Coordinates of C-alpha atoms in Angstrom, one line a residue:
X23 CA 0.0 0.0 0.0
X24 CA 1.3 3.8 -1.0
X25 CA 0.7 6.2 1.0
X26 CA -0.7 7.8 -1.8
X27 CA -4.6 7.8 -2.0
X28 CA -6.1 6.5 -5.0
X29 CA -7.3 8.3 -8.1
X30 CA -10.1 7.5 -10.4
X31 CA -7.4 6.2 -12.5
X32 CA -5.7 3.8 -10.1
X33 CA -9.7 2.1 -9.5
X34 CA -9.9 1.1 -13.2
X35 CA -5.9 0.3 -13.7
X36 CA -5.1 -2.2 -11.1
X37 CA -6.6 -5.4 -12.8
X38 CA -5.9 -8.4 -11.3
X39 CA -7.3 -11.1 -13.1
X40 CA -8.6 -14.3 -11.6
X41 CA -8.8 -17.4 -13.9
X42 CA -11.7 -18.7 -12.4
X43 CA -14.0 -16.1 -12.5
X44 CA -12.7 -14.5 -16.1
X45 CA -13.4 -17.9 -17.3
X46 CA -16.8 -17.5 -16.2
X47 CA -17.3 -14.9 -17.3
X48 CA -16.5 -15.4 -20.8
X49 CA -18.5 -18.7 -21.0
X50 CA -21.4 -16.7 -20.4
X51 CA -20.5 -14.0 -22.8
X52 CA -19.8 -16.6 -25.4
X53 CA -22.7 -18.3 -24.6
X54 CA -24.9 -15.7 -24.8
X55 CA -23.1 -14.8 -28.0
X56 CA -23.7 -18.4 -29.4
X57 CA -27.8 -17.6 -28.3
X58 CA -27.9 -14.2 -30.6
X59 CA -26.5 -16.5 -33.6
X60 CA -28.9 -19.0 -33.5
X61 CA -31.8 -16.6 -32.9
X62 CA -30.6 -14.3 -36.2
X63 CA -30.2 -17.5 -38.4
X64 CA -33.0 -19.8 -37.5
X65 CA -35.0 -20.2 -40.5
X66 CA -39.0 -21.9 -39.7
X67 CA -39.7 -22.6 -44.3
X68 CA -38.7 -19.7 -45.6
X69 CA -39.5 -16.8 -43.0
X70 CA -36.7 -15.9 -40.9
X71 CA -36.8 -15.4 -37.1
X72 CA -36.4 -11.5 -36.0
X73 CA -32.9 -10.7 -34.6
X74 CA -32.5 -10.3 -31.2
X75 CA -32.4 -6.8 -29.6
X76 CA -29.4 -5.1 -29.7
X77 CA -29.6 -3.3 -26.7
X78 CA -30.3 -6.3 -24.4
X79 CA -27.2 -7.5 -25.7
X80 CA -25.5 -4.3 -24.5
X81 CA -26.8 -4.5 -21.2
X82 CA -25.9 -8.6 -20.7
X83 CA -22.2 -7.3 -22.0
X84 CA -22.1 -4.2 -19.5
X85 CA -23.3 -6.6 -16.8
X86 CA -20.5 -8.8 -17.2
X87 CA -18.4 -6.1 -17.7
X88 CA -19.5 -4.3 -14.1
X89 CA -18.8 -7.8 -12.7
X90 CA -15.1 -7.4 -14.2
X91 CA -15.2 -3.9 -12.7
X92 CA -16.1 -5.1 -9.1
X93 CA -14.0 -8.0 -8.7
X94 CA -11.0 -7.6 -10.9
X95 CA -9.6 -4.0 -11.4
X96 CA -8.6 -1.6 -8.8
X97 CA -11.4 -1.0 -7.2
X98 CA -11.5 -4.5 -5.6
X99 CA -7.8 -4.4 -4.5
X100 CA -8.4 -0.5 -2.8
X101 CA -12.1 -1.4 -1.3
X102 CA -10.7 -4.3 0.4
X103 CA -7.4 -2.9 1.9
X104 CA -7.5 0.6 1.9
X105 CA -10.9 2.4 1.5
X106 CA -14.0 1.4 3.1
X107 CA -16.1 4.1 1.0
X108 CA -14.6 2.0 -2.3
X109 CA -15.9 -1.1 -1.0
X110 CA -19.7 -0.3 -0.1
X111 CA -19.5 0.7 -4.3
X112 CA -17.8 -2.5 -4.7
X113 CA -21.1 -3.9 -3.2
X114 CA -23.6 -1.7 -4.8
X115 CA -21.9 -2.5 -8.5
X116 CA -22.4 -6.6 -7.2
X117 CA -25.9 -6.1 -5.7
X118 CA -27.5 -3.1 -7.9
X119 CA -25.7 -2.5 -11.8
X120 CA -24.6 -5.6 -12.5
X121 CA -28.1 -7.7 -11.9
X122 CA -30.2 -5.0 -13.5
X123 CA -28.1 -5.0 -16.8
X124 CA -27.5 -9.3 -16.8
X125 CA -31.5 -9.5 -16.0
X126 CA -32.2 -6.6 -18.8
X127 CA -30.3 -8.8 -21.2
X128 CA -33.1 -11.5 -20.7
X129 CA -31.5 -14.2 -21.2
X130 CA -34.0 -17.1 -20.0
X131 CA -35.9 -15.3 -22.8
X132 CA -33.1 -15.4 -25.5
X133 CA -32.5 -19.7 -24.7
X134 CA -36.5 -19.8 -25.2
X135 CA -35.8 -18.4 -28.7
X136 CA -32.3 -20.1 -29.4
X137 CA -32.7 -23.0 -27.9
X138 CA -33.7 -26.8 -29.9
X139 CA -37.7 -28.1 -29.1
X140 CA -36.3 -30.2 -26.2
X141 CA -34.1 -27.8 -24.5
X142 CA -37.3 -24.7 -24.1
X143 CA -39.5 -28.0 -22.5
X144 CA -36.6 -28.4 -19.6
X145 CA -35.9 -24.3 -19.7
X146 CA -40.3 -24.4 -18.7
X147 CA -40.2 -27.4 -16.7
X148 CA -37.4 -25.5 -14.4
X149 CA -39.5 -22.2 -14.6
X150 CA -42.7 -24.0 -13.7
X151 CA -40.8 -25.8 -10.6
X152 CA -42.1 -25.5 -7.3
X153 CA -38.2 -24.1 -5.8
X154 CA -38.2 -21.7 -8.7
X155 CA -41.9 -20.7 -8.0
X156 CA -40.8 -19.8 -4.5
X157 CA -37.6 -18.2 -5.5
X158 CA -38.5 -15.9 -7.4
X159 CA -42.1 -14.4 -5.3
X160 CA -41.1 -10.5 -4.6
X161 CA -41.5 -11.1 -1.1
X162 CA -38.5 -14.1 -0.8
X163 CA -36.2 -11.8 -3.3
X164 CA -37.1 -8.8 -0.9
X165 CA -36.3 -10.7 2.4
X166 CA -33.1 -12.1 1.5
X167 CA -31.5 -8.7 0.2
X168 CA -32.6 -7.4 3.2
X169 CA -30.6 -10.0 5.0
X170 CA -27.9 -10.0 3.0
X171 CA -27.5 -5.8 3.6
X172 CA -27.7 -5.9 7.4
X173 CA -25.7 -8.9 8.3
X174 CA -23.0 -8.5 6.4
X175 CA -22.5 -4.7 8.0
X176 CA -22.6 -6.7 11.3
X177 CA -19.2 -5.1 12.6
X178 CA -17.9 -9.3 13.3
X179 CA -19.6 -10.3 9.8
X180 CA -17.9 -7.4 7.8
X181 CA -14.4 -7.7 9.4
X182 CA -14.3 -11.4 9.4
X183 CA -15.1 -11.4 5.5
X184 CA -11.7 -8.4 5.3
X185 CA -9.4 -11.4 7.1
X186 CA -11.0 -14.7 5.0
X187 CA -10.4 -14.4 1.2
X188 CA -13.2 -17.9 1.3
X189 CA -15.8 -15.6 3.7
X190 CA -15.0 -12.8 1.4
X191 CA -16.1 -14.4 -1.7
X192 CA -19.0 -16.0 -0.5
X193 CA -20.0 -12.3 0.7
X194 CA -19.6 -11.2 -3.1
X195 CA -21.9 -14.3 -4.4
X196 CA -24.4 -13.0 -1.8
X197 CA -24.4 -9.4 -2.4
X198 CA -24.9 -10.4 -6.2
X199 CA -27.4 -13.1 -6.0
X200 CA -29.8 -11.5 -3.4
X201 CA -29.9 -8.6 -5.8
X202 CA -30.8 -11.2 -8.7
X203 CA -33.4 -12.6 -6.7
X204 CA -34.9 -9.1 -5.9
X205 CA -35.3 -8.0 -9.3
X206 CA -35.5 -10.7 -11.5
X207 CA -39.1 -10.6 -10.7
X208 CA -39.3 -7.0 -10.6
X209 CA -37.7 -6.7 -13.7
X210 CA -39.7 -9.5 -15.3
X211 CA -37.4 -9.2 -18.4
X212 CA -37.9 -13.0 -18.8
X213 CA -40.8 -14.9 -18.1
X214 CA -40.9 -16.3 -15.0
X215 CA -43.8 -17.4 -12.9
X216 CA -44.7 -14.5 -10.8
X217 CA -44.8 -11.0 -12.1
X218 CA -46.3 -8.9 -10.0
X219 CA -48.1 -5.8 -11.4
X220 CA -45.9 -2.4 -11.4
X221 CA -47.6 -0.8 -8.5
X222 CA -46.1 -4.2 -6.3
X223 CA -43.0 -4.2 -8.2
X224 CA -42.7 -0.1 -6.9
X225 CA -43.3 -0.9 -3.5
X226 CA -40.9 -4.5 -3.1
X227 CA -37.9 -1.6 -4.6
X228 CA -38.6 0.9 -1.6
X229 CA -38.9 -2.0 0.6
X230 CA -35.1 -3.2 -0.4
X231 CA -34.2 0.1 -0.1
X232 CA -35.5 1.1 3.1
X233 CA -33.1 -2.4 4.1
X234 CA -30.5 -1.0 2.6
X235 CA -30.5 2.7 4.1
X236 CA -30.3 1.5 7.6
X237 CA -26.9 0.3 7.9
X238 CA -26.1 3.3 5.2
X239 CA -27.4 5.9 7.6
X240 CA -25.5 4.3 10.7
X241 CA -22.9 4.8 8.8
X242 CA -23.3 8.3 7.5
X243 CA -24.2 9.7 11.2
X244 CA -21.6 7.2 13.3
X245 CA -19.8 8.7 15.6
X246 CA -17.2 6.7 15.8
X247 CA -14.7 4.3 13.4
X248 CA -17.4 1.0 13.0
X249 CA -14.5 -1.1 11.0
X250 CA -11.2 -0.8 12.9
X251 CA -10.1 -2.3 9.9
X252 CA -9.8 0.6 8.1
X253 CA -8.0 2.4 10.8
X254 CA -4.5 1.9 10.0
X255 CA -5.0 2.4 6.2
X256 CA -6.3 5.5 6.0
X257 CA -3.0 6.9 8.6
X258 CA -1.0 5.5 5.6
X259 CA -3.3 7.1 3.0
X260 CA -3.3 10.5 5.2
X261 CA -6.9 10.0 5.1
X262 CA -10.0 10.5 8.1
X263 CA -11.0 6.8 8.8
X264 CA -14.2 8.4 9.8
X265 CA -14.3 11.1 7.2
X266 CA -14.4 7.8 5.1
X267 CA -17.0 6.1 6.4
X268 CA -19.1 8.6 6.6
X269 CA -18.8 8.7 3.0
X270 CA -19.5 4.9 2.6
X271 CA -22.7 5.9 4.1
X272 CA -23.7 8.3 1.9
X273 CA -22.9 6.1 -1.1
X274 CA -25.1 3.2 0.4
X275 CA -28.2 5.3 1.7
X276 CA -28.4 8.2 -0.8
X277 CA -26.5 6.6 -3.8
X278 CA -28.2 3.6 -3.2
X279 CA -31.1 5.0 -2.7
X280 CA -31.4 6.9 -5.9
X281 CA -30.5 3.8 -8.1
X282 CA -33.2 2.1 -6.4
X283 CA -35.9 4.8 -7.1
X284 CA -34.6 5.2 -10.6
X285 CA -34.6 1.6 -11.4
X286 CA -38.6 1.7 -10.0
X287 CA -39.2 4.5 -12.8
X288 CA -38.1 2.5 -15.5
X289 CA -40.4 -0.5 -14.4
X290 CA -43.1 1.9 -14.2
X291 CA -42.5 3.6 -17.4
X292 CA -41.7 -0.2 -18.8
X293 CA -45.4 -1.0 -17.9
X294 CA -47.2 1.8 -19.1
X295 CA -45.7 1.5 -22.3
X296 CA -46.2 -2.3 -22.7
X297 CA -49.6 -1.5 -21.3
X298 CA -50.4 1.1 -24.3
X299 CA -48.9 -1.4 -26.7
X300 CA -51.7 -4.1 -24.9
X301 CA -54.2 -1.4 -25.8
X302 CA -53.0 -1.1 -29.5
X303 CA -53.3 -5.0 -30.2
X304 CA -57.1 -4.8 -28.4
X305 CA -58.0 -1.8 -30.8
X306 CA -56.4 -3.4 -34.1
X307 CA -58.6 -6.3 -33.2
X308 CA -61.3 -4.7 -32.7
X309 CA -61.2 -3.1 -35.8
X310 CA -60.3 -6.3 -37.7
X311 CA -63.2 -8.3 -36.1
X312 CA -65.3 -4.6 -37.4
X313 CA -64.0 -5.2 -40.9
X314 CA -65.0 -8.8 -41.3
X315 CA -67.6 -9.6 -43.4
X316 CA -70.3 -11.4 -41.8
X317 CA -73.3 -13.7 -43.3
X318 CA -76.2 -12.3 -44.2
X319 CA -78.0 -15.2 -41.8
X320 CA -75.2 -14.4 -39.0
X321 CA -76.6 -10.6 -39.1
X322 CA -80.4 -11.4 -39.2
X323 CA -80.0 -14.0 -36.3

């Protein structure tokens, strides 16, 4: 550690790679790739299949890519060792930006449409599951991010995961899949059993973020150092330990926060425009069913 403190620069330049995890995350990437191709050349006689939407597949690449971001460059290596208000973004990239793009990218919905007769009947059979059923209710996504937010600021949770590189990681996979099971079913991007209406899916967001402002705000108004881990770093840095956490705070209870109520805009806005496109089809129909001629008998009866 330098007793320099870090610049915006030194977050997205000290990559450290790890083979397990970029492996991953190619697969997935490829994968994904591998489900765009098949989509775009899938021929049913001699009509070909619409392409799949560009910017889904910008927001499955991004997500990947803010998983990269979280775990790889810089701002892993300074949120663990030096700055406490770099790791509560480290958890808000793993919990918040990464699931919303991945589960914008749809892709349950993209192996529907790329995948052979025999694979979509197992991809339904899985979605139609009782586990899955249960998993992804609002209410179970809701609960376990709201678990996941206040036990791991536990001061004995948080410091414990700082000293254990295994505790760590499994922190990361927490923060990462209780955000997927919040808003999978929030964002409904793919079709899973329960979709709750967009006035629900507005109040399960607050709900998550009212769990997540409470350990933001006892941080943001603490009086006193609530990680001694961070204590001797920030000397080195020339930094306030407390200055810092205070600052951690802010980006967990207001930065959080506003992520949060922006992501339960879009939903919003997402549902009254598929709603207005539900009342286009119902119109066109009604005019077709107008335009039809009918029997002469058909009219008299």
């Amino acid at each position: 550690m330098s007793g320099v403190p870090p610049t915006f620069a030194h977050l997205l330049g000290r990559w450290s790679l790890d083979p397990v995890l970029t492996a991953g995350l190619t697969f997935a990437g490829g994968l994904y790739a591998l489900g765009i191709m098949r989509v775009r050349h899938r021929r049913f006689g001699t009509r070909r299949r619409s392409g799949w939407s560009g910017w889904r597949a910008a927001s499955f690449a991004a997500g990947l890519a803010t998983i990269a971001l979280a775990l790889e460059s810089g701002v892993d290596a300074i949120g663990d060792g030096e700055l406490l208000s770099v790791h509560t973004a480290q958890h808000m990239l793993l919990a918040l930006l990464a699931p919303t793009l991945l589960l914008y990218g749809a892709p349950v919905r993209l192996a529907l449409a790329a995948g052979s007769r025999k694979t979509r009947a197992r991809i339904v059979a899985t979605l139609s599951s009782a586990p899955v059923r249960e998993l992804t209710r609002p209410a179970i996504g809701c609960l376990l991010f709201a678990i996941v937010m206040l036990v791991t600021h536990l001061r004995v949770v948080f410091e414990a995961a700082l000293e254990d590189p295994t505790l760590h990681a499994f922190e990361h996979a927490a923060y990462f899949w209780s955000g997927v099971a919040l808003l999978a079913p929030l964002i409904a991007a793919d079709p899973l059993p329960r979709a709750p209406g967009a006035l629900a899916r507005f109040c399960w967001l607050m709900g998550a973020m009212t769990a997540m402002a409470i350990p933001g705000a006892l941080l943001t108004f603490s009086e006193g150092v609530s990680y001694p881990f961070y204590l001797a770093p920030a000397r080195v840095l020339g930094r306030s330990a407390l200055g810092d956490e205070h600052l951690a705070g802010a980006i967990m209870w207001v930065g959080g926060g506003v992520a949060m109520f922006a992501l339960a805009l879009c939903i919003a806005f997402g549902a009254m425009v598929e709603e207005e496109r539900r009342q286009r089809r119902r119109e066109r129909y009604s005019r077709d069913i107008a335009a039809e001629p009918w029997p002469a008998e058909a009219v008299r009866s």
